[in-house]
Coordinates of C-alpha atoms (C1' of nucleotides) in Angstrom, one line a residue:
Chain A
X16 CA 11.6 -20.3 31.1
X17 CA 9.4 -17.6 29.7
X18 CA 6.6 -16.8 32.1
X19 CA 3.3 -17.7 30.2
X20 CA 1.6 -14.6 31.7
X21 CA 4.4 -12.0 31.8
X22 CA 2.8 -10.2 34.7
X23 CA 1.6 -7.5 32.5
X24 CA -1.8 -6.9 30.9
X25 CA -3.5 -5.0 33.7
X26 CA -0.5 -2.8 34.3
X27 CA 0.1 -2.2 30.6
X28 CA -3.6 -1.3 30.1
X29 CA -3.6 1.0 33.1
X30 CA -0.4 2.7 32.1
X31 CA -2.0 3.7 28.8
X32 CA -5.3 4.7 30.2
X33 CA -7.3 1.6 29.1
X34 CA -9.5 -0.5 31.3
X35 CA -8.9 -4.0 32.3
X36 CA -11.7 -6.3 31.1
X37 CA -12.2 -10.0 31.0
X38 CA -12.4 -10.0 27.2
X39 CA -9.0 -8.4 26.9
X40 CA -7.4 -10.9 29.2
X41 CA -9.1 -13.7 27.3
X42 CA -7.9 -12.6 24.0
X43 CA -4.3 -12.3 25.2
X44 CA -4.5 -15.7 26.9
X45 CA -5.9 -17.3 23.8
X46 CA -3.1 -15.9 21.6
X47 CA -0.5 -17.2 24.1
X48 CA -2.1 -20.6 24.4
X49 CA -2.5 -21.0 20.6
X50 CA 1.0 -19.8 19.9
X51 CA -0.5 -18.1 16.9
X52 CA -3.9 -17.8 15.2
X53 CA -6.2 -15.9 12.9
X54 CA -8.8 -13.7 14.5
X55 CA -11.3 -16.4 13.7
X56 CA -9.3 -19.1 15.4
X57 CA -8.7 -16.9 18.4
X58 CA -12.4 -16.2 18.6
X59 CA -13.2 -19.9 18.4
X60 CA -10.8 -20.7 21.1
X61 CA -12.4 -18.2 23.4
X62 CA -15.8 -19.5 22.6
X63 CA -14.9 -22.9 24.0
X64 CA -15.1 -21.3 27.4
X65 CA -17.0 -18.0 26.8
X66 CA -19.4 -18.3 23.9
X67 CA -20.7 -14.8 24.5
X68 CA -17.6 -12.9 23.4
X69 CA -18.3 -11.3 20.0
X70 CA -15.8 -11.6 17.2
X71 CA -16.0 -7.8 16.8
X72 CA -14.4 -7.5 20.2
X73 CA -11.7 -9.9 19.2
X74 CA -10.8 -7.8 16.3
X75 CA -10.8 -4.6 18.3
X76 CA -8.8 -6.2 21.1
X77 CA -6.2 -7.6 18.9
X78 CA -5.7 -4.2 17.4
X79 CA -5.4 -2.7 20.9
X80 CA -3.0 -5.4 22.1
X81 CA -0.9 -4.9 19.0
X82 CA -0.7 -1.2 19.6
X83 CA 0.3 -1.9 23.2
X84 CA 3.1 -4.2 21.9
X85 CA 1.7 -7.3 23.5
X86 CA 0.9 -9.1 20.3
X87 CA 1.9 -8.9 16.7
X88 CA 0.7 -10.3 13.5
X89 CA 2.2 -11.7 10.4
X90 CA 1.2 -12.8 6.9
X91 CA 1.6 -16.1 5.2
X92 CA 0.7 -14.7 1.8
X93 CA -2.9 -15.4 1.2
X94 CA -5.7 -15.0 3.7
X95 CA -6.0 -13.9 7.2
X96 CA -3.2 -12.4 9.3
X97 CA -1.8 -14.6 12.1
X98 CA -1.6 -13.0 15.6
X99 CA 1.0 -14.2 18.0
X100 CA 2.5 -13.1 21.3
X101 CA 5.3 -10.6 20.8
X102 CA 7.9 -12.9 22.1
X103 CA 7.0 -15.5 19.5
X104 CA 8.7 -13.7 16.7
X105 CA 10.0 -16.2 14.2
X106 CA 10.8 -16.4 10.6
X107 CA 8.7 -18.9 8.5
X108 CA 8.6 -20.3 5.1
X109 CA 5.3 -21.1 3.5
X110 CA 4.6 -23.2 0.4
X111 CA 2.2 -21.5 -1.9
X112 CA 0.9 -24.6 -3.4
X113 CA 0.1 -26.7 -0.3
X114 CA 0.4 -24.1 2.4
X115 CA 3.0 -26.0 4.4
X116 CA 4.6 -23.7 7.0
X117 CA 8.0 -24.3 8.5
X118 CA 10.1 -22.4 11.0
X119 CA 13.5 -21.3 9.7
X120 CA 16.4 -19.5 11.5
X121 CA 15.9 -15.8 11.6
X122 CA 19.6 -15.4 11.4
X123 CA 19.4 -16.2 7.8
X124 CA 18.1 -12.7 7.1
X125 CA 20.7 -10.9 9.2
X126 CA 22.8 -10.0 6.2
X127 CA 19.7 -8.8 4.4
X128 CA 18.7 -6.7 7.4
X129 CA 22.1 -5.2 7.6
X130 CA 22.1 -4.3 3.9
X131 CA 18.6 -2.7 4.2
X132 CA 19.6 -0.7 7.2
X133 CA 22.9 0.5 5.8
X134 CA 21.7 1.2 2.3
X135 CA 18.1 2.2 2.8
X136 CA 17.7 3.0 6.4
X137 CA 15.0 0.4 6.4
X138 CA 14.4 -1.6 9.6
X139 CA 13.6 -5.1 8.6
X140 CA 10.9 -6.9 10.6
X141 CA 12.1 -10.4 10.1
X142 CA 9.1 -12.2 11.4
X143 CA 6.3 -10.2 9.7
X144 CA 6.0 -11.9 6.4
X145 CA 6.8 -15.5 5.7
X146 CA 9.2 -16.4 2.8
X147 CA 7.2 -18.0 0.1
X148 CA 8.1 -20.7 -2.3
X149 CA 7.5 -24.4 -3.0
X150 CA 8.1 -27.2 -0.5
X151 CA 10.0 -30.3 -1.5
X152 CA 6.9 -32.2 -2.3
X153 CA 5.3 -29.5 -4.4
X154 CA 8.5 -28.6 -6.2
X155 CA 8.8 -32.3 -7.3
X156 CA 5.3 -32.5 -8.6
X157 CA 4.8 -31.9 -12.3
X158 CA 3.3 -28.5 -13.1
X159 CA -0.5 -28.5 -12.9
X160 CA -1.5 -29.3 -16.4
Chain B
X29 CA 15.7 -6.3 -25.0
X30 CA 12.4 -7.7 -23.6
X31 CA 9.6 -7.5 -26.1
X32 CA 6.7 -5.7 -24.5
X33 CA 4.3 -8.1 -26.0
X34 CA 6.3 -11.3 -26.0
X35 CA 4.4 -12.5 -29.1
X36 CA 2.5 -14.9 -27.0
X37 CA -1.0 -14.7 -25.7
X38 CA -2.9 -16.1 -28.6
X39 CA -0.4 -18.9 -29.1
X40 CA -0.2 -19.7 -25.4
X41 CA -4.0 -19.8 -25.2
X42 CA -4.2 -21.9 -28.3
X43 CA -1.6 -24.3 -27.1
X44 CA -3.5 -25.0 -23.9
X45 CA -6.9 -25.3 -25.6
X46 CA -8.2 -21.9 -24.5
X47 CA -9.9 -19.4 -26.7
X48 CA -8.5 -16.1 -27.7
X49 CA -10.8 -13.3 -26.5
X50 CA -10.6 -9.5 -26.4
X51 CA -11.0 -9.5 -22.6
X52 CA -8.1 -11.8 -22.1
X53 CA -5.9 -9.6 -24.2
X54 CA -7.1 -6.5 -22.4
X55 CA -6.3 -8.0 -19.0
X56 CA -2.8 -9.0 -20.0
X57 CA -2.3 -5.6 -21.6
X58 CA -3.5 -3.8 -18.5
X59 CA -1.2 -5.8 -16.3
X60 CA 1.8 -5.0 -18.5
X61 CA 0.9 -1.3 -18.8
X62 CA 0.4 -0.9 -15.1
X63 CA 3.5 -2.8 -14.1
X64 CA 1.5 -4.3 -11.3
X65 CA -1.9 -3.8 -9.8
X66 CA -4.7 -5.3 -7.8
X67 CA -7.7 -6.9 -9.6
X68 CA -9.6 -3.7 -8.8
X69 CA -6.9 -1.5 -10.3
X70 CA -6.6 -3.7 -13.4
X71 CA -10.4 -3.6 -13.8
X72 CA -10.5 0.2 -13.5
X73 CA -7.7 0.5 -16.1
X74 CA -9.7 -1.6 -18.6
X75 CA -12.8 0.4 -17.9
X76 CA -11.1 3.5 -19.2
X77 CA -11.4 2.1 -22.6
X78 CA -13.9 -0.8 -22.3
X79 CA -16.4 -0.1 -19.5
X80 CA -18.3 -3.2 -20.3
X81 CA -15.8 -5.7 -19.0
X82 CA -17.0 -7.2 -15.8
X83 CA -14.7 -7.5 -12.8
X84 CA -15.7 -11.1 -12.5
X85 CA -14.0 -11.6 -15.8
X86 CA -10.9 -9.9 -14.6
X87 CA -10.6 -12.2 -11.6
X88 CA -11.2 -15.3 -13.8
X89 CA -8.8 -14.1 -16.4
X90 CA -6.0 -13.3 -13.9
X91 CA -6.4 -16.8 -12.6
X92 CA -6.1 -18.2 -16.1
X93 CA -3.1 -16.1 -17.1
X94 CA -1.4 -17.0 -13.9
X95 CA -2.0 -20.7 -14.6
X96 CA -0.5 -20.1 -18.1
X97 CA 2.5 -18.5 -16.5
X98 CA 1.9 -15.1 -18.1
X99 CA 1.3 -13.2 -14.9
X100 CA 2.0 -13.8 -11.3
X101 CA 0.8 -12.2 -8.1
X102 CA 2.5 -11.2 -4.9
X103 CA 1.5 -10.0 -1.4
X104 CA 2.6 -6.9 0.4
X105 CA 1.1 -8.0 3.7
X106 CA -2.3 -6.5 4.0
X107 CA -5.0 -6.4 1.5
X108 CA -5.4 -7.4 -2.1
X109 CA -2.8 -9.4 -4.1
X110 CA -0.8 -7.5 -6.7
X111 CA -0.7 -9.0 -10.2
X112 CA 2.3 -8.4 -12.5
X113 CA 3.7 -9.7 -15.7
X114 CA 5.9 -12.7 -15.2
X115 CA 9.0 -10.9 -16.2
X116 CA 8.4 -8.2 -13.6
X117 CA 9.5 -10.5 -10.8
X118 CA 11.3 -8.4 -8.3
X119 CA 12.0 -8.3 -4.6
X120 CA 10.3 -5.5 -2.7
X121 CA 10.4 -4.0 0.8
X122 CA 7.2 -2.6 2.2
X123 CA 6.8 -0.4 5.3
X124 CA 4.0 -1.6 7.4
X125 CA 3.3 1.7 8.9
X126 CA 3.0 3.9 5.8
X127 CA 2.9 1.3 3.1
X128 CA 5.9 2.6 1.1
X129 CA 7.2 0.0 -1.3
X130 CA 10.7 -0.1 -2.7
X131 CA 12.5 -2.4 -5.1
X132 CA 15.6 -4.1 -3.6
X133 CA 18.2 -6.4 -5.2
X134 CA 16.9 -10.0 -5.4
X135 CA 20.5 -11.2 -5.0
X136 CA 20.2 -10.3 -1.4
X137 CA 18.2 -13.4 -0.8
X138 CA 20.5 -15.7 -2.7
X139 CA 22.2 -17.1 0.4
X140 CA 18.9 -17.6 2.0
X141 CA 17.6 -19.4 -1.1
X142 CA 20.6 -21.6 -1.1
X143 CA 20.2 -22.5 2.5
X144 CA 16.6 -23.3 2.1
X145 CA 17.3 -25.4 -0.9
X146 CA 20.2 -27.3 0.7
X147 CA 18.7 -27.8 4.1
X148 CA 15.0 -28.0 3.4
X149 CA 14.6 -28.7 -0.2
X150 CA 12.5 -25.6 -0.3
X151 CA 12.5 -23.6 -3.5
X152 CA 12.3 -19.9 -2.5
X153 CA 10.2 -17.7 -4.7
X154 CA 11.9 -14.4 -4.2
X155 CA 9.4 -12.2 -5.8
X156 CA 6.3 -13.6 -4.3
X157 CA 6.4 -11.7 -1.0
X158 CA 7.8 -8.4 0.1
X159 CA 10.1 -8.0 3.0
X160 CA 8.3 -6.0 5.7
X161 CA 9.7 -3.5 8.1
X162 CA 9.8 0.2 8.8
X163 CA 11.0 2.8 6.3
X164 CA 13.4 5.5 7.4
X165 CA 10.7 8.0 8.1
X166 CA 8.5 5.7 10.1
X167 CA 11.4 4.2 12.0
X168 CA 12.4 7.7 13.1
X169 CA 8.9 8.7 14.3
X170 CA 8.1 8.2 17.9
X171 CA 5.9 5.2 18.7
X172 CA 2.2 6.1 18.2
X173 CA 1.3 7.1 21.8
Chain C
dT29 C1' -21.5 8.6 38.1
dT30 C1' -18.9 9.0 34.0
dC31 C1' -16.9 7.3 30.3
dC32 C1' -14.9 3.4 28.1
dA33 C1' -15.9 -1.2 26.3
dT34 C1' -18.9 -4.6 24.5
dG35 C1' -22.6 -6.9 21.9
dC36 C1' -25.5 -6.7 18.1
dA37 C1' -26.8 -5.5 13.6
dA38 C1' -25.7 -3.6 9.5
dA39 C1' -22.5 -2.2 6.1
dA40 C1' -18.2 -2.5 3.5
dA41 C1' -14.6 -4.6 0.9
dC42 C1' -13.2 -8.3 -1.7
dT43 C1' -13.9 -12.6 -4.1
dT44 C1' -16.5 -16.6 -5.8
dT45 C1' -20.5 -19.1 -7.9
dG46 C1' -24.6 -20.1 -10.9
dC47 C1' -26.8 -19.5 -14.8
dA48 C1' -28.4 -17.8 -19.4
dC49 C1' -26.8 -15.6 -23.4
dA50 C1' -23.0 -14.4 -26.5
dT51 C1' -19.0 -15.7 -29.1
dC52 C1' -14.9 -18.2 -30.8
dG53 C1' -13.4 -21.7 -33.8
Chain D
dC1 C1' -23.1 -25.8 -34.7
dG2 C1' -21.1 -26.9 -30.2
dA3 C1' -18.4 -25.8 -26.5
dT4 C1' -16.2 -22.2 -24.1
dG5 C1' -16.3 -17.5 -22.3
dT6 C1' -18.8 -13.5 -20.5
dG7 C1' -22.0 -10.5 -18.0
dC8 C1' -25.1 -10.2 -14.4
dA9 C1' -26.9 -11.0 -10.0
dA10 C1' -26.5 -13.1 -5.9
dA11 C1' -24.1 -15.2 -2.2
dG12 C1' -19.8 -16.0 0.6
dT13 C1' -15.8 -14.3 3.4
dT14 C1' -13.6 -11.4 6.2
dT15 C1' -13.3 -7.1 8.5
dT16 C1' -15.2 -2.5 9.9
dT17 C1' -18.6 0.8 11.7
dG18 C1' -22.6 2.9 14.4
dC19 C1' -25.2 2.8 18.3
dA20 C1' -27.4 1.6 22.6
dT21 C1' -26.5 -1.0 26.7
dG22 C1' -23.4 -2.6 30.3
dG23 C1' -19.4 -2.4 33.2
dA24 C1' -14.8 -0.5 35.1
dA25 C1' -12.9 3.0 37.9

DNA sequence: TTCCATGCAAAAACTTTGCACATCG
DNA sequence: CGATGTGCAAAGTTTTTGCATGGAA
């Protein structure tokens, strides 16, 4: 099973010349515990145990952790980016009427990735943006007259 | 060939009980002339000839035109949504390092769309989001140490 | 002790809302 | 004339920046 704490933040920080701080650990922990979340959600999670941590720090830390490769973010269309641990790199669909999100097999995009690589030299990042459309329920509903 | 002005704004407005106004025509024209643009860009375009049009009106009008099916918007990941005429409904790739955007064949997603429809009842909206990744140049560059 | 990191406050970017006046039909 | 649409101003969100204090090494 994947180790929840992959034995790495302090070392990774050290290796790149950054300092180890409680806040940085808390942000990473929060991301891993939540699975994924917006900066706001991550901040709230941290506030449950450490109300003193400023959301500015959350933003700055997420940026740092992303640069270090420990977290990544993705977009569901509208609104705030979702941060998640690097190993939680999944393809999603999102309904743009009701917002419903579902996990779908990343393999579906393999042919697309291959085409982009071969024809364009473009390296597809499967999990970065969710595929948008309408879920069953919303597709069935009459157009919003 | 696609008529640039599909003979429609006044009629479409009328049909739905809305009024025809110069601003509404200007917003639609600007979107068509630009191909696509953020609300800000659309507003600037209009200001070149009609400085008096308020950006609030642009936002409200884009929402209306989208509801009427005359324009649509899509997301490139970060930042503001891009509005475009409904007929300019194309699949794009976007590099998340440098922001480069390229048009790619929508057909590439047909198998994906079919799978989503069959397995999930999900109606994929090909043009609504871009596929993210790294362009050739950025993929070649060393990681930002 | 020496910088790096954080908290706080203010600003910036983007979008929405409320209201009075203007305009379409 | 009556209802809808617009401009203006203000407020709401979300994210970024500047700076002095605090903490890691």
